[in-house]
Amino acid sequence: MLLARGRTMMTALTDMVALGSRRASLTMGRTQGPFNTGPQRQMAKARLAEEMRVVTITQIGGEPSESTQYRRWPLPSYSRNELLVRVKAASLNPIDCRMRKGMVVSPQPPYIPGRDFSGVVVATGPEVWEFNEGDEVFGVVGTDSRGSWAEYITVPENQVALKPKKKTHVEAAAYPFVSMTASVVMGHMEAYGIEPPAGVFFNGGAGAVGTIAVQQLKQRGFRVGVSCAPCDIERMRGYGVDFVVDYTQPSGLSAVELSTSERFDVFVDGVGSGEPLAPRFLHTDKKSLVLQMHPPIESGETQMSSLEVVKKAMSIMWKTKVRSGFSKSGFEYVLTRIPSLDVRKVLSRVSSLVDSGSPPLDLPISRVFPLGEAAEAQDLWESGQARGKIVLDLA
């Protein structure tokens, strides 16, 4: 059985995006856009205020109300290959709260959190070829100190795509980061030759990443099973899910008994506690893939170094039997890489599936907060009561 553990998988993804943000790809054969000359860029900047509204994290380890500050911040300067985007909406992702808590490495406070957004291009650098002022885009940003919980952000053009035309900015902002994470799941499956009609069980499949992954898996012809709460069962059935387990039942997943023909080829743990349960769902007579997205954080374990995170995270374990536990599991670790992703290609495909998929790619929103209530938004996510994405409205 093959077990790939996440750093989390989302954390490794943000690092990949951060690396991409340092150098955007260039496309030949297009004339310069309206803000690609020096004087025009100066005019664009002159139209903008010198400061903007942002949310910053002021300390690591505090509660949202203690460490989240709504404040003024200098307007960012965009480089030659970047867009300056007026953010209309940004979403909250689990990585934002984990960074604030010190569960994964974060920038030195104060920093602006936020991994994805939807907004309008207001200016472009001279080496931007694909976008112009006024384009409505959505995209992702890296894990440096300039996140998306701000009125304006700078982002390389290869990390954005035109937003879905049929969605508002608030709706569109929910998609980018979780869609990239779902693509990582798909990438691991493709890397190990898992193709339709193989079976995939997603523990926590009603979450945002699971919601995106499950719909795409069904569209590609996979057999899909999920665990979810009772309030999500009807929605999962509506996506065409073949097998649903209610994890709130007293026996939960531990009572599941599957015949050989009912077992799955892949177990995706989107919760962080499902590894010991994987053998109940997977084939025992052939290699099976287990993707651990949220490894448990042990007591007192904060601000892990990059090496420690990698060792604890993206590892492949070649074993025939899954043992319980995480750090003391006794497995041999072999480091692997997140599959290389073309961010714009992934987001362009998502935009197309949202607008014209059959059925359209769906992603429920639990609640929308104004930017000034970012602390309350984090409280809601940490309460575990949100059923769908949480979005910050900056319009």
XYZ file of C-alpha atoms in Angstrom:
395
model
C 0.000 0.000 0.000
C 1.351 3.413 -0.882
C 0.918 6.255 1.584
C 1.697 9.860 0.649
C 1.376 12.260 3.566
C 0.665 15.982 3.369
C 2.958 18.678 4.733
C 0.061 19.433 4.741
C -0.565 18.947 1.065
C -2.030 22.469 1.151
C 1.131 23.842 2.783
C 3.352 22.296 0.142
C 1.057 23.735 -2.512
C 1.411 27.253 -1.113
C 5.194 26.898 -1.212
C 4.987 25.870 -4.852
C 2.846 28.919 -5.588
C 5.283 31.154 -3.697
C 8.133 29.831 -5.827
C 6.130 30.577 -8.964
C 5.465 34.103 -7.741
C 9.153 34.916 -7.995
C 9.169 34.365 -11.738
C 6.196 34.490 -14.087
C 6.239 32.847 -17.477
C 6.237 35.091 -20.550
C 4.216 34.645 -23.724
C 5.514 35.934 -27.039
C 3.620 37.631 -29.811
C 1.374 40.165 -28.079
C 1.667 43.936 -28.134
C 2.060 45.753 -24.865
C -1.042 46.503 -22.827
C -2.311 49.918 -21.803
C -0.044 50.181 -18.745
C 3.117 48.713 -20.200
C 4.916 52.019 -20.777
C 6.566 54.118 -18.098
C 4.401 57.273 -18.293
C 1.176 55.259 -18.429
C 2.224 53.200 -15.394
C 2.866 56.419 -13.487
C -0.598 57.669 -14.450
C -2.149 54.417 -13.225
C -0.389 54.695 -9.897
C -1.383 58.339 -9.548
C -5.055 57.384 -9.744
C -4.706 55.152 -6.681
C -4.524 56.076 -3.015
C -1.221 55.572 -1.233
C -2.794 53.325 1.396
C -5.320 50.512 1.436
C -7.420 48.547 3.896
C -5.930 45.210 4.940
C -6.077 42.569 7.634
C -2.803 41.620 9.305
C -1.747 38.894 11.711
C 0.153 40.592 14.520
C 1.334 37.574 16.519
C 1.736 33.829 16.153
C -0.265 31.569 18.433
C -3.017 33.928 19.552
C -6.762 33.670 19.186
C -8.280 35.462 16.169
C -9.467 38.421 18.264
C -5.987 38.806 19.789
C -3.874 38.493 16.665
C -6.035 39.812 13.800
C -5.943 43.533 13.064
C -7.929 45.579 10.515
C -5.748 48.498 9.501
C -4.285 50.775 6.820
C -1.281 49.514 4.832
C 0.915 50.971 2.081
C -0.214 50.216 -1.457
C 2.027 47.524 -3.007
C 4.249 48.211 -6.014
C 3.982 45.803 -8.915
C 7.008 44.499 -10.790
C 7.571 43.982 -14.509
C 5.758 40.642 -14.693
C 2.990 41.375 -12.200
C -0.587 42.585 -12.180
C -1.958 45.088 -9.689
C -5.405 43.801 -8.764
C -8.198 45.509 -6.873
C -9.438 42.651 -4.723
C -13.219 42.370 -4.594
C -13.357 39.217 -2.475
C -10.956 36.779 -0.803
C -11.622 33.466 0.857
C -10.507 31.873 4.101
C -8.630 28.586 3.837
C -7.501 26.252 6.635
C -3.875 27.175 5.933
C -4.632 30.764 7.001
C -5.636 29.657 10.486
C -2.817 27.113 10.745
C -0.266 29.785 9.903
C -1.709 32.114 12.548
C -1.590 29.345 15.135
C 2.020 28.478 14.330
C 1.149 24.982 13.146
C 3.121 25.591 9.939
C 5.839 28.054 9.064
C 4.496 31.560 8.505
C 5.973 34.964 7.641
C 7.232 37.171 10.439
C 4.315 39.224 11.869
C 2.813 41.514 10.966
C 1.833 39.886 7.693
C -1.243 39.881 5.462
C -2.921 36.443 5.296
C -5.035 35.055 2.467
C -4.246 32.615 -0.321
C -6.819 33.345 -3.035
C -8.978 36.126 -4.409
C -11.201 37.497 -7.142
C -10.874 41.041 -8.425
C -10.223 43.492 -11.238
C -6.895 44.290 -12.899
C -6.067 47.979 -12.439
C -2.492 48.017 -13.806
C 0.100 45.726 -15.394
C 3.884 45.557 -15.612
C 5.695 45.891 -18.968
C 6.265 42.124 -19.245
C 2.607 41.168 -18.751
C 1.135 39.840 -21.986
C -2.139 38.109 -21.198
C -4.159 40.635 -19.182
C -5.248 44.265 -19.410
C -6.811 46.876 -17.174
C -10.418 46.021 -16.421
C -10.045 42.230 -16.742
C -11.921 40.323 -14.034
C -9.601 37.640 -12.682
C -9.296 35.123 -9.888
C -6.129 33.498 -8.635
C -3.778 32.404 -5.876
C -0.883 33.998 -4.034
C 2.096 32.520 -2.166
C 2.799 32.369 1.565
C 4.937 35.480 1.806
C 3.821 38.509 3.812
C 1.558 39.889 1.055
C -1.607 37.824 1.149
C -5.006 38.451 -0.411
C -6.869 39.913 2.586
C -6.199 43.384 1.226
C -7.830 45.900 -1.094
C -4.950 45.606 -3.581
C -2.476 42.839 -4.310
C 0.299 42.224 -6.801
C 0.453 38.829 -8.473
C 2.360 37.291 -11.420
C 0.191 36.797 -14.482
C 0.807 33.032 -14.470
C -1.044 32.723 -11.147
C -4.375 34.119 -12.321
C -7.063 33.346 -14.893
C -10.200 35.076 -16.075
C -12.842 34.515 -13.423
C -16.021 32.547 -14.223
C -18.428 34.872 -15.995
C -21.466 33.361 -14.304
C -20.153 33.957 -10.771
C -19.897 37.102 -8.688
C -16.519 38.010 -7.216
C -17.653 36.674 -3.833
C -18.582 33.340 -5.400
C -15.470 33.159 -7.602
C -13.070 33.868 -4.717
C -14.036 30.580 -3.089
C -12.594 28.420 -5.878
C -8.867 29.017 -6.575
C -6.923 27.573 -3.641
C -9.123 24.528 -3.026
C -9.190 23.836 -6.765
C -5.390 23.847 -6.832
C -5.334 21.479 -3.857
C -7.831 19.157 -5.544
C -5.562 19.191 -8.605
C -2.696 18.012 -6.388
C -4.838 15.014 -5.401
C -5.503 14.320 -9.075
C -1.821 14.750 -9.850
C -0.769 12.113 -7.334
C -3.315 9.687 -8.743
C -2.120 10.285 -12.298
C 1.505 9.905 -11.215
C 0.761 6.419 -9.895
C -1.326 5.313 -12.852
C -4.724 5.305 -11.164
C -7.339 5.730 -13.857
C -11.120 5.330 -14.247
C -13.050 3.282 -13.323
C -10.891 2.899 -10.185
C -12.495 3.661 -6.837
C -11.618 6.670 -4.684
C -12.816 7.130 -1.089
C -12.583 10.703 0.238
C -12.677 10.971 4.035
C -14.280 14.361 4.641
C -15.470 14.592 1.061
C -18.007 17.339 1.791
C -15.265 19.848 2.601
C -14.251 22.429 0.016
C -11.363 20.418 -1.451
C -13.436 17.245 -1.398
C -16.375 19.001 -3.048
C -14.197 20.080 -5.985
C -12.343 16.758 -6.217
C -15.456 14.572 -5.963
C -17.242 16.371 -8.802
C -14.222 16.153 -11.090
C -13.615 12.504 -10.226
C -17.193 11.629 -11.135
C -16.965 13.603 -14.381
C -13.872 11.588 -15.284
C -15.558 8.252 -14.617
C -14.185 7.198 -11.209
C -16.244 5.321 -8.626
C -16.388 7.641 -5.597
C -17.169 7.185 -1.925
C -17.172 9.814 0.831
C -17.654 10.264 4.539
C -19.679 13.304 5.555
C -22.227 14.678 8.026
C -25.955 13.987 7.545
C -26.589 17.544 6.310
C -24.230 16.942 3.372
C -25.458 13.509 2.259
C -28.077 14.816 -0.177
C -25.559 17.185 -1.770
C -23.009 14.378 -2.187
C -25.664 12.165 -3.768
C -26.484 15.029 -6.110
C -22.863 14.988 -7.313
C -23.289 11.316 -8.207
C -21.308 9.860 -5.293
C -21.662 6.067 -5.227
C -21.064 5.315 -1.533
C -21.696 7.572 1.488
C -20.794 7.006 5.137
C -22.288 9.159 7.908
C -19.300 9.764 10.186
C -21.516 11.120 12.994
C -22.977 7.685 13.704
C -21.673 6.100 16.952
C -19.616 3.516 15.091
C -18.667 5.888 12.282
C -16.139 4.661 9.728
C -14.788 1.971 12.060
C -17.864 -0.215 11.472
C -17.659 -0.168 7.668
C -17.316 -3.639 6.179
C -16.740 -3.822 2.428
C -16.511 -6.826 0.164
C -13.582 -7.164 -2.217
C -15.583 -5.730 -5.113
C -16.720 -2.751 -3.008
C -13.227 -1.718 -1.888
C -11.371 1.314 -3.230
C -8.016 1.938 -4.877
C -7.402 5.345 -3.255
C -8.125 6.660 0.253
C -7.899 10.460 0.518
C -7.851 11.655 4.128
C -9.120 15.222 4.080
C -9.744 15.242 7.835
C -6.422 14.221 9.357
C -7.595 11.323 11.492
C -8.471 8.653 8.969
C -5.175 6.860 8.379
C -5.888 3.947 10.790
C -9.229 3.427 9.016
C -7.795 3.200 5.509
C -7.432 -0.633 5.528
C -11.205 -0.972 5.907
C -11.709 0.724 2.546
C -8.749 -0.311 0.404
C -7.886 -3.392 -1.589
C -5.516 -5.685 0.292
C -4.360 -7.737 -2.672
C -2.746 -4.906 -4.657
C -1.069 -1.537 -4.200
C -3.386 1.167 -2.934
C -2.779 4.878 -2.566
C -3.425 6.813 0.639
C -3.172 10.595 0.452
C -2.967 12.286 3.848
C -3.857 15.961 3.450
C -3.862 17.160 7.066
C -1.341 15.293 9.253
C -2.063 15.631 12.973
C 0.003 18.245 14.782
C 1.464 16.873 18.000
C 1.227 18.778 21.279
C 3.793 21.563 21.508
C 4.721 21.271 17.842
C 4.758 24.788 16.381
C 6.644 26.630 13.672
C 8.209 23.487 12.219
C 11.223 24.094 10.019
C 10.956 23.437 6.299
C 13.013 20.246 6.598
C 10.925 18.945 9.492
C 7.717 19.686 7.616
C 8.927 17.923 4.491
C 10.088 14.878 6.457
C 6.755 14.706 8.236
C 4.792 15.427 5.149
C 5.121 14.536 1.505
C 6.403 11.024 2.034
C 5.695 7.836 0.163
C 5.453 4.658 2.193
C 5.672 1.313 0.451
C 3.989 -1.138 2.818
C 1.345 -3.804 2.529
C -0.441 -2.854 5.724
C -1.367 0.520 7.222
C -0.475 0.866 10.894
C -2.188 3.281 13.265
C -0.469 6.409 14.499
C 1.531 9.036 12.695
C 5.007 9.932 13.896
C 5.538 6.544 15.595
C 4.111 4.452 12.769
C 7.442 2.833 12.010
C 7.203 3.482 8.280
C 10.213 4.282 6.171
C 9.957 7.768 4.700
C 10.795 8.515 1.068
C 10.483 12.151 0.068
C 8.526 13.048 -3.036
C 7.483 16.215 -4.849
C 4.138 17.871 -5.337
C 3.315 17.365 -9.021
C 4.222 20.471 -11.003
C 1.063 22.436 -11.706
C 0.342 25.068 -14.315
C -1.690 27.402 -12.107
C -3.290 29.362 -14.924
C -4.167 26.178 -16.801
C -5.831 24.687 -13.720
C -7.776 27.859 -12.938
C -8.812 28.355 -16.576
C -10.198 24.825 -16.613
C -12.029 25.448 -13.341
C -13.488 28.669 -14.739
C -14.726 26.757 -17.772
C -16.236 23.985 -15.618
C -17.989 26.555 -13.432
C -19.478 28.366 -16.415
C -20.250 25.507 -18.768
C -19.579 22.176 -17.080
C -22.210 19.473 -17.309
C -23.187 19.876 -14.555
C -21.423 23.149 -13.589
C -18.722 22.830 -10.930
C -20.385 23.673 -7.617
C -18.892 25.039 -4.375
C -21.240 26.118 -1.569
C -20.486 29.225 0.494
C -21.244 29.038 4.194
C -21.054 32.726 5.081
C -19.730 36.051 3.797
C -18.037 38.553 6.128
C -16.818 42.106 5.464
C -13.030 42.416 5.577
C -13.184 44.167 8.951
C -14.699 41.017 10.485
C -11.880 38.664 9.511
C -11.422 37.642 13.156
C -15.055 36.516 13.349
C -14.596 34.612 10.071
C -11.681 32.682 11.584
C -13.714 31.990 14.722
C -16.439 30.443 12.573
C -13.995 28.171 10.728
C -12.318 27.069 13.964
C -15.705 26.287 15.520
C -16.234 23.571 12.916
C -19.750 24.852 12.220
C -19.155 26.179 8.709
C -20.761 24.114 5.952
C -19.077 25.516 2.885
C -16.478 28.163 2.154
C -16.062 31.356 4.169
C -15.483 34.479 2.056
C -14.428 38.055 2.849
C -16.198 40.757 0.822
C -13.982 43.741 -0.073
C -16.216 45.388 -2.682
